[in-house]
mmCIF file of N, CA and C and ligand atoms in Angstrom:
data_model
loop_
_atom_site.group_PDB
_atom_site.id
_atom_site.type_symbol
_atom_site.label_atom_id
_atom_site.label_comp_id
_atom_site.label_asym_id
_atom_site.label_seq_id
_atom_site.Cartn_x
_atom_site.Cartn_y
_atom_site.Cartn_z
ATOM 1 N N MET A 260 198.472 263.898 -32.998
ATOM 2 C CA MET A 260 198.526 263.275 -32.225
ATOM 3 C C MET A 260 198.816 263.110 -30.751
ATOM 4 N N ASN A 261 197.529 262.986 -29.791
ATOM 5 C CA ASN A 261 198.707 263.273 -28.382
ATOM 6 C C ASN A 261 198.785 261.572 -28.348
ATOM 7 N N ILE A 262 200.333 261.709 -26.875
ATOM 8 C CA ILE A 262 200.306 260.511 -26.770
ATOM 9 C C ILE A 262 199.362 259.311 -25.975
ATOM 10 N N SER A 263 197.971 260.358 -25.168
ATOM 11 C CA SER A 263 197.321 259.040 -24.603
ATOM 12 C C SER A 263 197.071 258.307 -26.371
ATOM 13 N N ASP A 264 196.292 258.639 -27.470
ATOM 14 C CA ASP A 264 195.470 258.675 -28.059
ATOM 15 C C ASP A 264 196.256 257.157 -28.545
ATOM 16 N N LEU A 265 198.266 256.442 -28.368
ATOM 17 C CA LEU A 265 197.806 255.528 -28.113
ATOM 18 C C LEU A 265 197.773 254.478 -27.704
ATOM 19 N N ASP A 266 197.546 254.791 -26.400
ATOM 20 C CA ASP A 266 197.341 253.696 -25.317
ATOM 21 C C ASP A 266 195.804 253.254 -25.848
ATOM 22 N N ASN A 267 196.211 251.364 -25.423
ATOM 23 C CA ASN A 267 194.598 250.798 -26.422
ATOM 24 C C ASN A 267 194.206 250.628 -24.949
ATOM 25 N N GLY A 268 194.138 250.736 -23.637
ATOM 26 C CA GLY A 268 193.857 250.598 -22.735
ATOM 27 C C GLY A 268 194.346 249.137 -21.322
ATOM 28 N N THR A 269 194.960 248.484 -22.173
ATOM 29 C CA THR A 269 195.997 247.630 -21.388
ATOM 30 C C THR A 269 196.713 248.381 -20.551
ATOM 31 N N GLY A 270 197.437 249.365 -20.736
ATOM 32 C CA GLY A 270 198.256 249.842 -19.899
ATOM 33 C C GLY A 270 197.592 250.503 -18.562
ATOM 34 N N THR A 271 198.294 251.245 -17.692
ATOM 35 C CA THR A 271 198.376 252.250 -17.117
ATOM 36 C C THR A 271 197.062 252.901 -17.043
ATOM 37 N N GLY A 272 197.519 253.546 -18.630
ATOM 38 C CA GLY A 272 196.185 255.195 -18.235
ATOM 39 C C GLY A 272 195.818 254.556 -19.435
ATOM 40 N N ALA A 273 194.381 255.087 -18.772
ATOM 41 C CA ALA A 273 193.182 254.715 -19.627
ATOM 42 C C ALA A 273 192.800 255.393 -21.173
ATOM 43 N N GLY A 274 193.238 256.734 -21.148
ATOM 44 C CA GLY A 274 193.532 257.101 -22.854
ATOM 45 C C GLY A 274 191.741 257.925 -22.936
ATOM 46 N N ALA A 275 192.061 259.438 -23.501
ATOM 47 C CA ALA A 275 190.534 259.785 -24.194
ATOM 48 C C ALA A 275 189.845 258.956 -24.399
ATOM 49 N N ALA A 276 189.873 258.053 -24.877
ATOM 50 C CA ALA A 276 188.892 257.218 -26.315
ATOM 51 C C ALA A 276 188.414 256.564 -25.347
ATOM 52 N N ASP A 277 188.603 255.659 -24.568
ATOM 53 C CA ASP A 277 188.225 255.185 -23.332
ATOM 54 C C ASP A 277 187.406 255.761 -22.341
ATOM 55 N N ASP A 278 187.253 256.760 -21.871
ATOM 56 C CA ASP A 278 186.640 257.445 -21.041
ATOM 57 C C ASP A 278 184.973 258.379 -21.782
ATOM 58 N N ALA A 279 185.157 257.932 -22.727
ATOM 59 C CA ALA A 279 184.337 258.761 -23.400
ATOM 60 C C ALA A 279 182.959 257.741 -23.179
ATOM 61 N N ALA A 280 181.917 258.398 -22.934
ATOM 62 C CA ALA A 280 180.515 257.710 -23.441
ATOM 63 C C ALA A 280 179.637 256.648 -24.102
ATOM 64 N N LYS A 281 179.860 255.459 -24.371
ATOM 65 C CA LYS A 281 179.267 254.896 -24.916
ATOM 66 C C LYS A 281 178.086 254.485 -24.966
ATOM 67 N N ASP A 282 177.370 254.181 -26.357
ATOM 68 C CA ASP A 282 176.187 253.937 -26.319
ATOM 69 C C ASP A 282 175.762 251.814 -26.454
ATOM 70 N N ALA A 283 174.917 251.738 -26.572
ATOM 71 C CA ALA A 283 174.512 250.273 -25.969
ATOM 72 C C ALA A 283 175.794 249.210 -27.072
ATOM 73 N N ALA A 284 176.099 249.952 -28.132
ATOM 74 C CA ALA A 284 176.919 249.225 -29.634
ATOM 75 C C ALA A 284 178.525 249.341 -29.199
ATOM 76 N N GLY A 285 178.752 250.539 -27.936
ATOM 77 C CA GLY A 285 179.686 250.453 -27.593
ATOM 78 C C GLY A 285 180.449 251.209 -28.051
ATOM 79 N N ILE A 286 179.721 252.152 -29.314
ATOM 80 C CA ILE A 286 179.742 253.415 -29.984
ATOM 81 C C ILE A 286 179.956 254.848 -28.545
ATOM 82 N N ASP A 287 181.530 255.454 -29.173
ATOM 83 C CA ASP A 287 180.850 256.876 -28.388
ATOM 84 C C ASP A 287 179.654 257.590 -28.386
ATOM 85 N N GLU A 288 179.823 258.341 -27.653
ATOM 86 C CA GLU A 288 177.842 258.935 -28.193
ATOM 87 C C GLU A 288 178.323 260.171 -28.467
ATOM 88 N N SER A 289 179.398 260.503 -28.209
ATOM 89 C CA SER A 289 179.617 262.005 -29.557
ATOM 90 C C SER A 289 179.487 261.565 -30.641
ATOM 91 N N VAL A 290 179.845 259.910 -31.301
ATOM 92 C CA VAL A 290 180.224 259.842 -32.227
ATOM 93 C C VAL A 290 178.590 259.318 -33.017
ATOM 94 N N THR A 291 177.620 258.677 -32.228
ATOM 95 C CA THR A 291 175.947 258.602 -32.402
ATOM 96 C C THR A 291 175.771 259.747 -32.471
ATOM 97 N N ALA A 292 175.860 260.907 -31.990
ATOM 98 C CA ALA A 292 175.166 262.091 -31.644
ATOM 99 C C ALA A 292 175.011 263.155 -33.442
ATOM 100 N N GLU A 293 177.162 262.510 -33.823
ATOM 101 C CA GLU A 293 177.524 263.038 -34.607
ATOM 102 C C GLU A 293 175.936 262.752 -36.023
ATOM 103 N N LEU A 294 176.475 261.358 -36.178
ATOM 104 C CA LEU A 294 175.877 260.569 -37.076
ATOM 105 C C LEU A 294 174.286 261.119 -37.248
ATOM 106 N N ALA A 295 173.960 260.713 -36.041
ATOM 107 C CA ALA A 295 172.184 261.316 -36.033
ATOM 108 C C ALA A 295 171.808 262.862 -37.087
ATOM 109 N N ARG A 296 173.048 263.636 -36.059
ATOM 110 C CA ARG A 296 172.620 265.038 -37.147
ATOM 111 C C ARG A 296 172.726 264.877 -38.724
ATOM 112 N N LEU A 297 173.838 264.031 -38.886
ATOM 113 C CA LEU A 297 174.112 264.306 -40.334
ATOM 114 C C LEU A 297 172.971 263.805 -41.059
ATOM 115 N N ARG A 298 172.249 262.744 -40.621
ATOM 116 C CA ARG A 298 171.794 261.541 -40.934
ATOM 117 C C ARG A 298 170.000 262.805 -40.911
ATOM 118 N N ASP A 299 169.950 263.147 -39.703
ATOM 119 C CA ASP A 299 168.387 264.456 -39.756
ATOM 120 C C ASP A 299 168.788 264.848 -41.534
ATOM 121 N N SER A 300 169.930 265.518 -41.155
ATOM 122 C CA SER A 300 169.891 265.972 -42.949
ATOM 123 C C SER A 300 169.696 265.712 -44.202
ATOM 124 N N ILE A 301 170.849 264.711 -43.787
ATOM 125 C CA ILE A 301 170.072 263.596 -44.983
ATOM 126 C C ILE A 301 168.792 262.859 -45.378
ATOM 127 N N ASP A 302 167.710 263.337 -44.297
ATOM 128 C CA ASP A 302 166.857 262.422 -44.533
ATOM 129 C C ASP A 302 165.722 263.756 -45.490
ATOM 130 N N ASN A 303 165.925 265.454 -45.195
ATOM 131 C CA ASN A 303 165.599 265.700 -45.686
ATOM 132 C C ASN A 303 165.572 266.638 -46.875
ATOM 133 N N ILE A 304 167.045 266.282 -47.276
ATOM 134 C CA ILE A 304 167.672 266.148 -48.429
ATOM 135 C C ILE A 304 166.895 265.668 -49.467
ATOM 136 N N ASP A 305 166.791 264.145 -49.012
ATOM 137 C CA ASP A 305 166.148 263.373 -50.061
ATOM 138 C C ASP A 305 164.546 263.590 -49.820
ATOM 139 N N ALA A 306 163.719 264.331 -48.711
ATOM 140 C CA ALA A 306 162.672 264.677 -49.023
ATOM 141 C C ALA A 306 162.447 265.408 -49.821
ATOM 142 N N ALA A 307 163.612 266.626 -49.798
ATOM 143 C CA ALA A 307 163.308 267.535 -50.885
ATOM 144 C C ALA A 307 163.378 267.084 -52.805
ATOM 145 N N VAL A 308 164.584 265.962 -52.384
ATOM 146 C CA VAL A 308 164.718 265.715 -53.879
ATOM 147 C C VAL A 308 163.479 264.699 -54.512
ATOM 148 N N VAL A 309 162.460 264.019 -53.278
ATOM 149 C CA VAL A 309 161.277 263.338 -53.512
ATOM 150 C C VAL A 309 160.784 264.704 -54.141
ATOM 151 N N HIS A 310 160.335 265.608 -53.328
ATOM 152 C CA HIS A 310 159.293 266.584 -54.008
ATOM 153 C C HIS A 310 159.708 267.517 -55.057
ATOM 154 N N MET A 311 160.875 267.656 -55.059
ATOM 155 C CA MET A 311 161.062 268.205 -57.075
ATOM 156 C C MET A 311 161.037 267.642 -57.502
ATOM 157 N N LEU A 312 161.238 265.930 -57.516
ATOM 158 C CA LEU A 312 161.056 265.258 -58.729
ATOM 159 C C LEU A 312 159.786 265.450 -58.770
ATOM 160 N N ALA A 313 158.437 265.015 -58.020
ATOM 161 C CA ALA A 313 157.689 265.371 -58.472
ATOM 162 C C ALA A 313 156.285 265.831 -59.146
ATOM 163 N N GLU A 314 157.616 267.142 -58.580
ATOM 164 C CA GLU A 314 157.333 268.488 -59.549
ATOM 165 C C GLU A 314 157.053 268.653 -60.674
ATOM 166 N N ARG A 315 158.953 268.134 -60.648
ATOM 167 C CA ARG A 315 159.238 267.915 -62.635
ATOM 168 C C ARG A 315 158.514 266.925 -63.418
ATOM 169 N N PHE A 316 157.855 265.779 -62.348
ATOM 170 C CA PHE A 316 157.705 264.540 -62.984
ATOM 171 C C PHE A 316 156.047 265.278 -63.700
ATOM 172 N N LYS A 317 155.349 266.206 -62.729
ATOM 173 C CA LYS A 317 153.950 266.671 -63.237
ATOM 174 C C LYS A 317 154.008 268.061 -64.954
ATOM 175 N N CYS A 318 155.087 268.672 -64.514
ATOM 176 C CA CYS A 318 155.331 269.152 -65.445
ATOM 177 C C CYS A 318 155.515 268.087 -66.752
ATOM 178 N N THR A 319 156.312 267.514 -66.680
ATOM 179 C CA THR A 319 156.573 266.738 -68.082
ATOM 180 C C THR A 319 155.553 265.775 -68.482
ATOM 181 N N GLN A 320 154.457 265.656 -67.577
ATOM 182 C CA GLN A 320 153.548 264.581 -67.858
ATOM 183 C C GLN A 320 152.582 265.608 -68.506
ATOM 184 N N GLN A 321 152.300 266.871 -68.486
ATOM 185 C CA GLN A 321 151.822 267.565 -68.896
ATOM 186 C C GLN A 321 152.693 268.466 -70.282
ATOM 187 N N VAL A 322 153.831 268.359 -70.428
ATOM 188 C CA VAL A 322 154.345 268.237 -71.751
ATOM 189 C C VAL A 322 154.162 267.026 -72.723
ATOM 190 N N GLY A 323 154.013 265.951 -71.915
ATOM 191 C CA GLY A 323 153.567 264.547 -72.565
ATOM 192 C C GLY A 323 152.760 265.022 -73.270
ATOM 193 N N HIS A 324 151.504 265.230 -72.721
ATOM 194 C CA HIS A 324 150.391 265.412 -72.973
ATOM 195 C C HIS A 324 150.324 266.287 -74.294
ATOM 196 N N LEU A 325 150.508 267.597 -74.306
ATOM 197 C CA LEU A 325 150.603 268.256 -75.280
ATOM 198 C C LEU A 325 151.339 268.063 -76.755
ATOM 199 N N LYS A 326 152.204 266.876 -76.474
ATOM 200 C CA LYS A 326 153.594 266.681 -77.610
ATOM 201 C C LYS A 326 152.527 265.021 -78.268
ATOM 202 N N ALA A 327 151.875 265.091 -77.669
ATOM 203 C CA ALA A 327 150.604 263.550 -78.118
ATOM 204 C C ALA A 327 149.611 264.313 -78.610
ATOM 205 N N ARG A 328 149.113 265.382 -78.122
ATOM 206 C CA ARG A 328 148.041 266.104 -79.260
ATOM 207 C C ARG A 328 148.561 267.057 -80.130
ATOM 208 N N HIS A 329 149.706 267.201 -80.173
ATOM 209 C CA HIS A 329 150.147 267.594 -81.477
ATOM 210 C C HIS A 329 151.258 267.001 -82.506
ATOM 211 N N GLN A 330 150.790 265.853 -82.336
ATOM 212 C CA GLN A 330 152.209 265.402 -82.700
ATOM 213 C C GLN A 330 153.282 264.884 -82.929
ATOM 214 N N LEU A 331 153.768 265.317 -81.804
ATOM 215 C CA LEU A 331 155.109 265.483 -81.425
ATOM 216 C C LEU A 331 156.068 264.395 -81.265
ATOM 217 N N PRO A 332 157.496 264.126 -81.094
ATOM 218 C CA PRO A 332 157.984 262.722 -81.112
ATOM 219 C C PRO A 332 158.430 263.345 -78.952
ATOM 220 N N PRO A 333 158.318 261.761 -78.734
ATOM 221 C CA PRO A 333 158.770 261.755 -76.838
ATOM 222 C C PRO A 333 159.856 262.224 -76.814
ATOM 223 N N ALA A 334 160.979 262.412 -77.370
ATOM 224 C CA ALA A 334 161.947 262.408 -77.302
ATOM 225 C C ALA A 334 162.626 263.630 -77.948
ATOM 226 N N ASP A 335 163.215 265.094 -77.333
ATOM 227 C CA ASP A 335 163.966 265.697 -78.441
ATOM 228 C C ASP A 335 165.448 265.788 -77.651
ATOM 229 N N PRO A 336 166.360 265.600 -78.795
ATOM 230 C CA PRO A 336 167.862 264.508 -78.597
ATOM 231 C C PRO A 336 168.329 266.424 -78.135
ATOM 232 N N GLY A 337 168.057 267.212 -78.991
ATOM 233 C CA GLY A 337 168.005 268.537 -79.171
ATOM 234 C C GLY A 337 168.534 269.488 -78.156
ATOM 235 N N ARG A 338 167.091 269.422 -77.073
ATOM 236 C CA ARG A 338 166.828 269.709 -76.003
ATOM 237 C C ARG A 338 167.458 269.283 -74.541
ATOM 238 N N GLU A 339 168.121 267.564 -75.103
ATOM 239 C CA GLU A 339 168.628 267.400 -74.127
ATOM 240 C C GLU A 339 170.010 267.552 -74.140
ATOM 241 N N ALA A 340 170.699 266.958 -75.144
ATOM 242 C CA ALA A 340 172.017 268.074 -75.256
ATOM 243 C C ALA A 340 172.814 269.593 -74.224
ATOM 244 N N SER A 341 171.838 270.818 -74.459
ATOM 245 C CA SER A 341 171.718 271.540 -74.341
ATOM 246 C C SER A 341 171.047 271.516 -72.684
ATOM 247 N N GLN A 342 170.651 270.212 -71.891
ATOM 248 C CA GLN A 342 170.389 269.973 -70.796
ATOM 249 C C GLN A 342 171.475 269.521 -70.598
ATOM 250 N N ILE A 343 171.282 268.786 -70.739
ATOM 251 C CA ILE A 343 173.409 268.167 -70.180
ATOM 252 C C ILE A 343 174.078 268.894 -70.215
ATOM 253 N N ALA A 344 174.687 269.615 -71.371
ATOM 254 C CA ALA A 344 175.894 270.901 -70.862
ATOM 255 C C ALA A 344 175.690 271.707 -69.502
ATOM 256 N N ARG A 345 174.110 271.753 -70.229
ATOM 257 C CA ARG A 345 174.243 273.085 -68.993
ATOM 258 C C ARG A 345 174.355 272.208 -67.201
ATOM 259 N N LEU A 346 173.626 271.180 -67.503
ATOM 260 C CA LEU A 346 173.886 270.270 -66.108
ATOM 261 C C LEU A 346 175.632 270.062 -65.690
ATOM 262 N N ARG A 347 175.942 270.192 -66.707
ATOM 263 C CA ARG A 347 177.618 269.749 -66.466
ATOM 264 C C ARG A 347 178.211 270.604 -65.815
ATOM 265 N N GLN A 348 177.703 271.793 -66.544
ATOM 266 C CA GLN A 348 178.367 272.648 -65.696
ATOM 267 C C GLN A 348 177.959 273.431 -64.765
ATOM 268 N N LEU A 349 176.439 273.751 -64.166
ATOM 269 C CA LEU A 349 176.018 273.607 -63.000
ATOM 270 C C LEU A 349 177.084 272.653 -61.967
ATOM 271 N N ALA A 350 177.047 271.093 -62.336
ATOM 272 C CA ALA A 350 177.691 270.462 -61.626
ATOM 273 C C ALA A 350 178.904 270.679 -61.332
ATOM 274 N N GLU A 351 179.784 270.689 -62.167
ATOM 275 C CA GLU A 351 181.624 271.412 -61.755
ATOM 276 C C GLU A 351 181.557 273.175 -61.605
ATOM 277 N N ASN A 352 180.289 273.876 -61.588
ATOM 278 C CA ASN A 352 180.504 274.326 -60.357
ATOM 279 C C ASN A 352 180.496 274.957 -58.751
ATOM 280 N N ALA A 353 179.582 273.497 -58.148
ATOM 281 C CA ALA A 353 178.655 273.263 -57.613
ATOM 282 C C ALA A 353 179.909 271.797 -56.871
ATOM 283 N N LYS A 354 180.828 271.691 -57.614
ATOM 284 C CA LYS A 354 182.386 270.400 -56.875
ATOM 285 C C LYS A 354 181.212 269.131 -57.259
ATOM 286 N N LEU A 355 180.100 268.843 -57.888
ATOM 287 C CA LEU A 355 179.591 267.425 -58.151
ATOM 288 C C LEU A 355 180.258 266.738 -59.379
ATOM 289 N N ASP A 356 180.413 265.491 -59.668
ATOM 290 C CA ASP A 356 180.817 265.296 -60.731
ATOM 291 C C ASP A 356 179.833 265.406 -61.954
ATOM 292 N N PRO A 357 180.051 265.869 -62.648
ATOM 293 C CA PRO A 357 179.657 265.928 -63.869
ATOM 294 C C PRO A 357 179.170 264.617 -64.577
ATOM 295 N N ALA A 358 179.558 264.099 -64.371
ATOM 296 C CA ALA A 358 179.371 262.760 -65.040
ATOM 297 C C ALA A 358 178.456 261.884 -64.436
ATOM 298 N N PHE A 359 178.201 262.397 -63.252
ATOM 299 C CA PHE A 359 177.898 261.694 -62.491
ATOM 300 C C PHE A 359 176.138 262.654 -62.706
ATOM 301 N N ALA A 360 176.056 263.500 -62.744
ATOM 302 C CA ALA A 360 175.301 264.520 -62.698
ATOM 303 C C ALA A 360 174.251 263.730 -64.601
ATOM 304 N N GLU A 361 175.160 263.952 -65.410
ATOM 305 C CA GLU A 361 174.827 263.561 -66.411
ATOM 306 C C GLU A 361 174.154 262.491 -66.623
ATOM 307 N N LYS A 362 174.749 261.443 -65.826
ATOM 308 C CA LYS A 362 173.715 260.042 -65.452
ATOM 309 C C LYS A 362 172.915 260.531 -64.910
ATOM 310 N N LEU A 363 172.610 261.027 -64.111
ATOM 311 C CA LEU A 363 171.089 260.798 -63.767
ATOM 312 C C LEU A 363 170.446 261.680 -64.553
ATOM 313 N N LEU A 364 170.673 262.668 -65.068
ATOM 314 C CA LEU A 364 169.426 263.546 -65.963
ATOM 315 C C LEU A 364 168.577 262.788 -67.062
ATOM 316 N N ASN A 365 169.910 261.592 -67.413
ATOM 317 C CA ASN A 365 169.196 260.753 -68.744
ATOM 318 C C ASN A 365 168.589 259.504 -68.269
ATOM 319 N N PHE A 366 168.982 259.093 -66.906
ATOM 320 C CA PHE A 366 168.135 258.047 -65.918
ATOM 321 C C PHE A 366 166.672 258.795 -65.787
ATOM 322 N N ILE A 367 166.401 260.034 -66.167
ATOM 323 C CA ILE A 367 165.397 260.617 -65.530
ATOM 324 C C ILE A 367 164.440 260.707 -66.637
ATOM 325 N N ILE A 368 165.049 261.534 -67.240
ATOM 326 C CA ILE A 368 164.643 261.588 -68.821
ATOM 327 C C ILE A 368 164.335 259.980 -69.826
ATOM 328 N N ALA A 369 164.818 259.071 -69.749
ATOM 329 C CA ALA A 369 164.838 258.652 -69.922
ATOM 330 C C ALA A 369 163.760 257.721 -69.984
ATOM 331 N N GLU A 370 163.367 257.923 -68.131
ATOM 332 C CA GLU A 370 161.480 257.378 -67.681
ATOM 333 C C GLU A 370 160.777 258.548 -68.021
ATOM 334 N N VAL A 371 160.679 259.426 -68.249
ATOM 335 C CA VAL A 371 160.305 260.888 -68.734
ATOM 336 C C VAL A 371 159.979 260.188 -70.313
ATOM 337 N N ILE A 372 160.541 259.681 -71.078
ATOM 338 C CA ILE A 372 160.494 259.487 -72.327
ATOM 339 C C ILE A 372 159.023 258.151 -72.441
ATOM 340 N N ARG A 373 159.997 257.342 -71.751
ATOM 341 C CA ARG A 373 158.663 256.433 -71.671
ATOM 342 C C ARG A 373 157.356 256.662 -71.178
ATOM 343 N N HIS A 374 157.353 257.312 -70.129
ATOM 344 C CA HIS A 374 155.960 257.697 -70.477
ATOM 345 C C HIS A 374 155.579 259.151 -71.139
ATOM 346 N N HIS A 375 155.723 259.717 -71.955
ATOM 347 C CA HIS A 375 155.556 260.196 -73.431
ATOM 348 C C HIS A 375 155.085 259.280 -74.213
ATOM 349 N N GLU A 376 155.423 258.170 -73.812
ATOM 350 C CA GLU A 376 155.500 257.040 -75.658
ATOM 351 C C GLU A 376 154.189 256.576 -74.578
ATOM 352 N N THR A 377 154.214 256.485 -73.837
ATOM 353 C CA THR A 377 152.703 256.092 -72.909
ATOM 354 C C THR A 377 151.464 256.796 -73.412
ATOM 355 N N ILE A 378 151.838 257.642 -73.193
ATOM 356 C CA ILE A 378 150.718 258.575 -73.187
ATOM 357 C C ILE A 378 150.318 258.993 -75.051
ATOM 358 N N ALA A 379 151.482 258.886 -75.364
ATOM 359 C CA ALA A 379 151.041 259.567 -76.994
ATOM 360 C C ALA A 379 150.355 257.881 -77.444
ATOM 361 N N ALA A 380 150.776 256.509 -77.448
ATOM 362 C CA ALA A 380 149.895 255.626 -77.037
ATOM 363 C C ALA A 380 148.491 255.459 -76.840
ATOM 364 N N GLY A 381 148.299 256.355 -75.842
ATOM 365 C CA GLY A 381 146.747 256.412 -75.204
ATOM 366 C C GLY A 381 146.114 256.982 -76.160
ATOM 367 N N GLU A 382 147.345 258.067 -76.892
ATOM 368 C CA GLU A 382 146.342 259.154 -77.353
ATOM 369 C C GLU A 382 146.150 259.344 -78.979
ATOM 370 N N GLU A 383 146.756 258.265 -79.398
ATOM 371 C CA GLU A 383 146.267 258.081 -80.993
ATOM 372 C C GLU A 383 144.811 257.507 -81.425
HETATM 373 C C1 ISJ B 660 160.543 267.302 -71.434
HETATM 374 C C2 ISJ B 660 160.218 266.926 -72.231
HETATM 375 O O1 ISJ B 660 160.685 265.685 -73.763
HETATM 376 C C3 ISJ B 660 161.638 264.723 -73.283
HETATM 377 C C4 ISJ B 660 161.957 264.914 -71.524
HETATM 378 C C5 ISJ B 660 162.862 265.706 -71.543
HETATM 379 C C6 ISJ B 660 163.773 265.665 -70.169
HETATM 380 O O2 ISJ B 660 162.942 264.968 -69.204
HETATM 381 O O3 ISJ B 660 163.728 266.758 -69.601
HETATM 382 C C7 ISJ B 660 163.258 266.644 -72.316
HETATM 383 C C8 ISJ B 660 163.857 266.385 -73.671
HETATM 384 C C9 ISJ B 660 162.136 265.320 -73.803
HETATM 385 O O4 ISJ B 660 163.779 264.395 -74.570
HETATM 386 C C10 ISJ B 660 160.870 268.225 -73.347
HETATM 387 O O5 ISJ B 660 160.922 267.934 -74.429
HETATM 388 O O6 ISJ B 660 160.804 268.941 -72.725
#
């Protein structure tokens, strides 16, 4: 920290922070620009997640119809267990909380099973 950083602007020295250009809300423009840059990336990532989920659900819908045609149960706990173990490992390697990855996968799978039950009911 620089000694000028301790200046709150009420003293004789203005201090570096006080010299920075501010936006309408009084936030430093450099901070606003950094926030906008990060939010652009977040928006791109969110779009990718939505597109990937849409593709995943297209596949799982086909699995649902295949299962219903062949009288297979909507849920497959053995398959889910191996997916969860695999995803937890991937998460750990990627420095993502494995518990969070597991919760997210369970949330998605629960929705898929609900779809499969609906498909099976329609194909009875
Ligand atoms: C898609 C399937 O059906 C269910 C949904 C799963 C998933 O969303 O990955 C996995 C297992 C099943 O409980 C499947 O059996 O492969």
